[in-house]
Each structure stands twice: as C-alpha cells, then as structure tokens.
Coordinates of C-alpha atoms in Angstrom, one line a residue:
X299 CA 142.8 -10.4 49.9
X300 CA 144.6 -7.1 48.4
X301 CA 143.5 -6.6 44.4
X302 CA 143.6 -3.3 42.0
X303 CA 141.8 -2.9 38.6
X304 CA 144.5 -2.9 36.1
X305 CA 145.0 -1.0 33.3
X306 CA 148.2 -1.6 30.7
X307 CA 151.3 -2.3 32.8
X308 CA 150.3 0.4 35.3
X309 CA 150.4 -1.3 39.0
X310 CA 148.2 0.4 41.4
X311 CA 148.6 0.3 44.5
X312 CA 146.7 -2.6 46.4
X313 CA 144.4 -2.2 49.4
X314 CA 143.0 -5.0 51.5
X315 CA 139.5 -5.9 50.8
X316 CA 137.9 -6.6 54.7
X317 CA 134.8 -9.0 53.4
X318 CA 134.4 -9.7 57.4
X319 CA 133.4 -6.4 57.8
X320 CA 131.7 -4.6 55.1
X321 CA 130.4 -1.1 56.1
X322 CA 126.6 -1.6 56.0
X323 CA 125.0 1.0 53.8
X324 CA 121.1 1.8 53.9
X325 CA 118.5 2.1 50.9
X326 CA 119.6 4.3 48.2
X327 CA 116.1 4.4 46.4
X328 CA 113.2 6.8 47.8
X329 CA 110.0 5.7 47.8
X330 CA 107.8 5.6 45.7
X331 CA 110.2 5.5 43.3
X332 CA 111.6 2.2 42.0
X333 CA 115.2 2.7 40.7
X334 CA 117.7 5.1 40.8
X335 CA 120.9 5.6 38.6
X336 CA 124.4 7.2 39.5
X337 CA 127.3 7.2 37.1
X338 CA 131.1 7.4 37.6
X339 CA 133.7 8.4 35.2
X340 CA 137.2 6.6 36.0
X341 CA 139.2 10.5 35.2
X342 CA 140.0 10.4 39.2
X343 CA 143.3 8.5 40.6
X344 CA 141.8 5.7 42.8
X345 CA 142.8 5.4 45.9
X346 CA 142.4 4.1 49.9
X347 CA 138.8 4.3 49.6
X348 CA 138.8 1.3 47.0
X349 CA 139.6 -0.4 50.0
X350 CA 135.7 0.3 51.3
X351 CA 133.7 -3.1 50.5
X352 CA 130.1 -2.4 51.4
X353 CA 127.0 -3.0 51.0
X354 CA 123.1 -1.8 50.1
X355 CA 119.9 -2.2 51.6
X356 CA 118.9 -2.1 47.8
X357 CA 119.2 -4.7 45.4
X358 CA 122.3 -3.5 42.6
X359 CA 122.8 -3.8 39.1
X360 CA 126.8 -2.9 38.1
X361 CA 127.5 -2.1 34.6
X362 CA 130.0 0.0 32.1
X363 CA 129.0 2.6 29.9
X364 CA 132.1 3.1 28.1
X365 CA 135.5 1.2 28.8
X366 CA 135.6 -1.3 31.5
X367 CA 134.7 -2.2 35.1
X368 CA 136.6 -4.2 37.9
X369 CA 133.8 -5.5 40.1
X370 CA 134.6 -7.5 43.7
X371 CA 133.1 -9.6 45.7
X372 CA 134.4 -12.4 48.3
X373 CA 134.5 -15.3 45.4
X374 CA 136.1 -13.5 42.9
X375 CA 137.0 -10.3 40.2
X376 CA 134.9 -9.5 37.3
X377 CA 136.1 -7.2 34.4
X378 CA 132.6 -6.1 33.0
X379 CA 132.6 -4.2 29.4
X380 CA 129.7 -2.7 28.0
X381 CA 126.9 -4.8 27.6
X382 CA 127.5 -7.1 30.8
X383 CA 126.0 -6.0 34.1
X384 CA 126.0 -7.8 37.1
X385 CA 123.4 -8.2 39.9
X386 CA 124.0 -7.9 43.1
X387 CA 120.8 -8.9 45.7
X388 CA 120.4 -6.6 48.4
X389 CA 123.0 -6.6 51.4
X390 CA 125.6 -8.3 49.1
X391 CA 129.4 -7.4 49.9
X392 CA 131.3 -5.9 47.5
X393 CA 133.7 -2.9 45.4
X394 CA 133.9 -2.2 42.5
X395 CA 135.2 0.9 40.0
X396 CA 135.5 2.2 37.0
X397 CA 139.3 1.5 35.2
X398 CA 141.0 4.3 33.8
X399 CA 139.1 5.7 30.8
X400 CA 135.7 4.1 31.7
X401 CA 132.2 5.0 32.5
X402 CA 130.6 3.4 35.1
X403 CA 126.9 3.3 36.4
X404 CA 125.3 1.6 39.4
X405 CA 121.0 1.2 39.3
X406 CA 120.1 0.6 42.3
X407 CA 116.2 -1.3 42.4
X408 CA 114.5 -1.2 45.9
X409 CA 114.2 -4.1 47.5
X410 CA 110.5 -4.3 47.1
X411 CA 111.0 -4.0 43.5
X412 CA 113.9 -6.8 43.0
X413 CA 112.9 -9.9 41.5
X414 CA 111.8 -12.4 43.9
X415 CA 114.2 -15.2 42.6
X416 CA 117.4 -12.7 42.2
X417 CA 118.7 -13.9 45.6
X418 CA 122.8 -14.7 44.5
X419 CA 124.9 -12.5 41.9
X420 CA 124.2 -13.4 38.2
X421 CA 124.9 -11.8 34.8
X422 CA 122.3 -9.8 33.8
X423 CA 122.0 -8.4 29.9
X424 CA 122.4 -4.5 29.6
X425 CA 121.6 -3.5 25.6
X426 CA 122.4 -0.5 24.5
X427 CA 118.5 0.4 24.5
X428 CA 118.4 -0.3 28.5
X429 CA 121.6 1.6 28.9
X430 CA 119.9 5.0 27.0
X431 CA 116.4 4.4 28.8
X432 CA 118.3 4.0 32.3
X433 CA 120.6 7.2 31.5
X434 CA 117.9 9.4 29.9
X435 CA 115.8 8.5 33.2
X436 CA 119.0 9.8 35.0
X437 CA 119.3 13.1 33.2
X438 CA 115.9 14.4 32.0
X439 CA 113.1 16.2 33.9
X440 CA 109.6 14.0 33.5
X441 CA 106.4 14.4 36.0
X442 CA 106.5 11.3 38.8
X443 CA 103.5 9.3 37.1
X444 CA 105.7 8.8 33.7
X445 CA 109.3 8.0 35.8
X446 CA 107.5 5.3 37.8
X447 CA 105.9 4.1 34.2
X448 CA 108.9 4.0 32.8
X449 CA 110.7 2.1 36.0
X450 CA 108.6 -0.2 35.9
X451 CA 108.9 -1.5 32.1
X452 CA 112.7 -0.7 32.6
X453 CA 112.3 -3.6 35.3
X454 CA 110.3 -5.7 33.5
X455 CA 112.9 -5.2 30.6
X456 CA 115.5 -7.2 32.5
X457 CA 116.9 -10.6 31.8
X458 CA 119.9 -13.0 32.5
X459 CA 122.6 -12.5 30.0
X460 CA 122.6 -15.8 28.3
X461 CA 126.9 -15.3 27.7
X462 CA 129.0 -15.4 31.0
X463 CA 130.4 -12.7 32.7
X464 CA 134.4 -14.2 33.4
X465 CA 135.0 -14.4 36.9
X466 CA 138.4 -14.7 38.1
X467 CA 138.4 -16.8 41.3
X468 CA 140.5 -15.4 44.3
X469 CA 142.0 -18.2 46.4
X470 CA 141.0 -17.9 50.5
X471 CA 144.3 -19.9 51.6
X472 CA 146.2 -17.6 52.7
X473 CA 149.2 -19.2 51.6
X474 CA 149.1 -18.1 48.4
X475 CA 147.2 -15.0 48.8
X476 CA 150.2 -12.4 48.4
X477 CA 151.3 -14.8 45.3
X478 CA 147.6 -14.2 43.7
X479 CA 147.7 -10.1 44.6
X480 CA 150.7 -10.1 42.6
X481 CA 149.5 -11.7 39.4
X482 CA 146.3 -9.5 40.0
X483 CA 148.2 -6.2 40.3
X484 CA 150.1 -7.2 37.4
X485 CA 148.9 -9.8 34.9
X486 CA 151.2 -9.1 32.1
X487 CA 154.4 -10.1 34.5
X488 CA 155.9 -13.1 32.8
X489 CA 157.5 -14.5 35.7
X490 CA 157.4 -18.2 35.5
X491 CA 156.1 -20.6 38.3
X492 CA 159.4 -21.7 39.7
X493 CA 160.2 -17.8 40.0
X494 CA 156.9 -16.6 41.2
X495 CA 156.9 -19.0 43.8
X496 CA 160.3 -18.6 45.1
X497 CA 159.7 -14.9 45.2
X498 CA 157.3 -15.8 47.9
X499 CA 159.0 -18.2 49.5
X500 CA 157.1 -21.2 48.7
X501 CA 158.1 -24.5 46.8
X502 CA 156.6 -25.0 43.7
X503 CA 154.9 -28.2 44.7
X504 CA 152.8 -26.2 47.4
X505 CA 151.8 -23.3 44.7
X506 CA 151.0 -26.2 42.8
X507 CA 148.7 -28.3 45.1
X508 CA 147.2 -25.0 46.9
X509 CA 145.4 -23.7 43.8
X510 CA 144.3 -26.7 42.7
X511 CA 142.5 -27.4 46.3
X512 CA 141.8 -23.8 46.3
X513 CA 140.7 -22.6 43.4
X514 CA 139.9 -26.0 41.4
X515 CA 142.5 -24.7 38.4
X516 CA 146.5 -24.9 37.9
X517 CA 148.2 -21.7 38.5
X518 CA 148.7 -21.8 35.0
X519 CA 144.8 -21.9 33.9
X520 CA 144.7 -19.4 36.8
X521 CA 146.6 -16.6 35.6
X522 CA 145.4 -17.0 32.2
X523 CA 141.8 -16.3 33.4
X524 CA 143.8 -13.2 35.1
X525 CA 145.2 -12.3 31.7
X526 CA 142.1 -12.8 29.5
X527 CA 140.2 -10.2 32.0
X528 CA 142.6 -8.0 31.9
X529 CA 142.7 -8.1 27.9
X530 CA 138.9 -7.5 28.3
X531 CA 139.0 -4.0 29.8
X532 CA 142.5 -3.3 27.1
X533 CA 139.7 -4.7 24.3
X534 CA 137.3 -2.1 25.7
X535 CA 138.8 0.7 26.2
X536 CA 139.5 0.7 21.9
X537 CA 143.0 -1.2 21.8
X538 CA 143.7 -3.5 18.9
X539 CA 143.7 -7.1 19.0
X540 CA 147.7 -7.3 18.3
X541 CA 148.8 -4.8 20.9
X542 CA 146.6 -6.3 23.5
X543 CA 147.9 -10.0 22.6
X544 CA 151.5 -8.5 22.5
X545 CA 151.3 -7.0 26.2
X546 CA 149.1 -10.4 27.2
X547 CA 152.4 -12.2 25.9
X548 CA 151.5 -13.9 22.7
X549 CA 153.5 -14.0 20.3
X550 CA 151.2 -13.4 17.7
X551 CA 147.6 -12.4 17.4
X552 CA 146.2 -15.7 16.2
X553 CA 147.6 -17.5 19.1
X554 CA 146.1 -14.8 21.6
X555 CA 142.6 -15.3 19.6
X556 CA 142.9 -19.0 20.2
X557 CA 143.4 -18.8 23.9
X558 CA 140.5 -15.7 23.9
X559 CA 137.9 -18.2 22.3
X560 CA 139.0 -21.2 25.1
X561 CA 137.8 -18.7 28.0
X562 CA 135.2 -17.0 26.3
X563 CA 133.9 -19.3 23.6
X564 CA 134.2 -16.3 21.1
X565 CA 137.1 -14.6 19.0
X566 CA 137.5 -10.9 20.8
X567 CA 135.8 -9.3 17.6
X568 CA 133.0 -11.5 18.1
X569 CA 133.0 -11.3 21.7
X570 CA 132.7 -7.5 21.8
X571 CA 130.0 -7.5 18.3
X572 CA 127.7 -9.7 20.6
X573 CA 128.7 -7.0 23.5
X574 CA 128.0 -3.9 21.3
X575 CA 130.2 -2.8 22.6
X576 CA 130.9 1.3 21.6
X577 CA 133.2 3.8 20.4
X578 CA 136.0 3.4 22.5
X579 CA 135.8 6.3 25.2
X580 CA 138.4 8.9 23.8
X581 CA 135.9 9.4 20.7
X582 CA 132.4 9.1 23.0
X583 CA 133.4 10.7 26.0
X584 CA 130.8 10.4 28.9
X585 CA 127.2 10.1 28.2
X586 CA 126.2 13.9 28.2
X587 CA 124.0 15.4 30.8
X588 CA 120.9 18.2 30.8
X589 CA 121.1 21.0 33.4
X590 CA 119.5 20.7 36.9
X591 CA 115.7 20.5 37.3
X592 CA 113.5 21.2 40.2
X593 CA 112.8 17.4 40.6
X594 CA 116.4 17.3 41.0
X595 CA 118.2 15.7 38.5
X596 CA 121.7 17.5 38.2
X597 CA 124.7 17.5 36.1
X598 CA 128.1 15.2 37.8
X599 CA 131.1 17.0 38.4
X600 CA 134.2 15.4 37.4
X601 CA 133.4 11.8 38.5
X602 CA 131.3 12.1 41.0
X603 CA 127.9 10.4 41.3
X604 CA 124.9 12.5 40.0
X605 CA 121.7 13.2 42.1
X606 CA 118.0 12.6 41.1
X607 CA 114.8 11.7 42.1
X608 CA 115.3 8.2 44.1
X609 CA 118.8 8.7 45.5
X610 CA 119.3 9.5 49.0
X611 CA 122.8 11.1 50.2
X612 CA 126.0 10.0 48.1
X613 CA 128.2 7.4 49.7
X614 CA 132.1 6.6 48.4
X615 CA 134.8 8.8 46.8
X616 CA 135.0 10.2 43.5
X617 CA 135.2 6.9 40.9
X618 CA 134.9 4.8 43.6
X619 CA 131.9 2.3 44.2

C-alpha cells in the first residue's frame, strides 16, 4: 500500500509501505531514564525514506506541536493536530511525518515504564501543559534526580483522549489498492466513481462490492473520511473554514461544517477549541530551544531530531519518522 501525507493540492510522490518487513529498531530510551523526546520540523522535502516502516523496542507516543501529522500503520492513516497523540506499544509497525508547515515530536517511554494495559494503538490526550513539560524536559539542563521526578509524574499524567483520533482505513485487497493510493495522494480530485474506476480498469460494481467487503464503508463514505483528514491538517496548519471547504469541494461552508460534524461529532471551530489547538505555525514557529549542556541536551538543526539525556543514536532522515 503506497500513501503520502498531503498538503493543499500538492501530490507527493508515493512510496510503498513494506508492513511484512519493518526494519526492527532497538530501545531509544537509556536507562535509568524513563522517556525521551525528539522533535521534527516538516521545512525538509520528504522523500524515499518515508518509505522506512519500523519499529521500537520502546513503547511510542506520536504527536504535533504545531500543524499536522500523517501517522501509518498496517490498518490505516491518521492525520493527528495538536492536542491528539497516538500510542504506539512497543515493537508496533509503523511511519509517520510531519506535513509541510508542522512540528512534530515522538516520546518515546521504555518498555518498563509503559502502561501494563497499553498493548494496541489508542488515542492518548496531549494538553498543551504535557506538550510544554515534555519539551521543556527536551531543552533544559536539570540534575538526573529532578528529570526522573519529573518523568515519572509526566507518566502518570497520561490518559486516553476521550474524542477519537479519525482513522482512515486502507483496504488490503489488492484490487483496489492503486484506486485507494490515488484518492490518498490526492483527496481533493473530484473524479466520480464511474471515472475513478474505469481509470483503473475496474467495473464499478467490483469498486463497489470490494470496499464494502474490505473496508466495511462505500467508496463514497470512504473518500469522505479521506477528505475530512485531509481538511484536518488544512484546519491546522491556520486555513479558514471556507477555503478549506472550497478545496474539499463544498460548495459552501455550511455544507462542509455539516459533513465535518458527521465524521467528527463537532463543527471544525469546535473541534480545534476542544484541540487547543495553537497559532498556526507561520506566527509560532518551532518551539524554541536552549543551547547545549553537558548532560547533553542540544539545539536541532533544520529538522533534525535533537539529542538528550535518554536517546541513543538518531535513526530516520531529516522530517522523517
């Protein structure tokens, strides 16, 4: 299955996604230390080494600072915006970046320290008082006995986000799989059924009766999960309302808001006020850093992850997880 974070009606290239063969990665947390964060700015093109699912001998909590995230794994895409994280138990598959214009950050939590119960992905609540205790841990200087303190309450701190993160199903018939990597690359593409399946050689009736074995939806319902993540990350990254129902293809902003509320249960201005979610990123910019310390905290360079006590060598690209 070939997919690309999206953002406006750029098309990035797609790369396939091997979830038969992850690249096994090992423990990014040294003991005795509990957690470790890195963060990724999205200012980098992304490119073949999106294609890298892995995974971590730690356990792995994904979420956005600023903007949005495209996270992967072998049952579906999740657009994460500030507020959401997502857990990840230890030796999950997945890949995940930040889009264009976003900050992303990974905490990693040692697999003796990861909940006992945390044993599948689930949504996990990321406040913006976690978010500053989590960076500030990142960036500032503190003796060992006060980082571990702080760990520890920054553990005891999280909790299931009681609002869904939308996950977009990706469909394992392989049938349909080049027809789904389209509407992924491009979910704005108003191509209608009929045309979308002819363009893959299929008959209609087959799109039709794949995705509802499949995936358990229409085509329809599917691509308008497709569309409402995308208009997620557009929300995110500081868009308004109207242009992002416009390139969505509503006709007008109330019927976009209607369909937004279906998915999500909540208008998108009450979807993002429950999110708190930020400035959008062209006014906040990256979360700023403090200079290097002898315990080794340092600042990033241009989207790279940062290094500090916990984290072992860097794995990955530049803005790619």
């Amino acid at each position: 299955m070939s997919v690309a974070p999206v953002s406006g009606r750029e098309r990035l290239e797609a790369v396939p996604l091997r979830w038969s063969a992850p690249v096994i990665g090992g423990a990014e947390v040294s003991p005795p230390y509990l957690l470790t964060t890195a963060v990724f700015d999205g200012s980098e093109p992304m490119g073949s080494a999106f294609a890298g699912v892995h995974t971590h001998a730690d356990g792995l909590l994904v979420w956005p600072h600023t903007g949005s995230m495209t996270l992967h794994t072998p049952t579906g895409v999740r657009r994460l915006v500030p507020g959401q994280g997502l857990w990840l138990p230890p030796g999950a598959p997945h890949a995940s970046a930040a889009d264009p214009g976003g900050v992303g950050c990974y905490t990693y939590v040692a697999r003796s320290a990861t909940p006992v119960t945390w044993t599948s992905p689930r949504a996990v609540k990321v406040g913006r008082a976690l978010q500053e205790m989590l960076l500030h841990l990142d960036a500032t200087p503190m003796r060992d006995d006060l980082r571990l303190r702080t760990q520890r309450v920054i553990l005891e701190m999280l909790q299931d986000d009681p609002l869904p993160v939308l996950e977009v199903p990706v469909p394992a018939d392989w049938r349909i799989q080049a027809l789904a990597e389209d509407v992924l690359r491009d979910p704005y593409d108003d191509r209608s059924l009929e045309e979308q399946a002819a363009r893959h050689a299929l008959s209609v009736r087959t799109v039709t009766r794949v995705f509802s074995q499949d995936i358990g939806v229409s085509f329809t319902r599917w691509r308008a999960l497709v569309r409402m993540s995308a208009a997620m990350g557009l929300l995110a990254q500081g868009h308004p309302v109207n242009l992002v129902a416009h390139r969505c293809g509503y006709s007008t902003t109330s019927a976009f808001s209607a369909a937004f509320r279906r998915v999500t249960g909540a208008s998108p201005t009450e979807y993002l006020r429950e999110r708190s979610v930020p400035a959008p990123p062209e006014a906040s910019g990256p979360p700023e850093r403090s200079e290097p310390s002898a315990e080794g905290a340092a600042r990033p360079e241009g989207g790279r992850f940062a290094t500090h006590p916990g984290r072992g060598t860097t794995p990955g690209g530049p803005g790619i997880h």
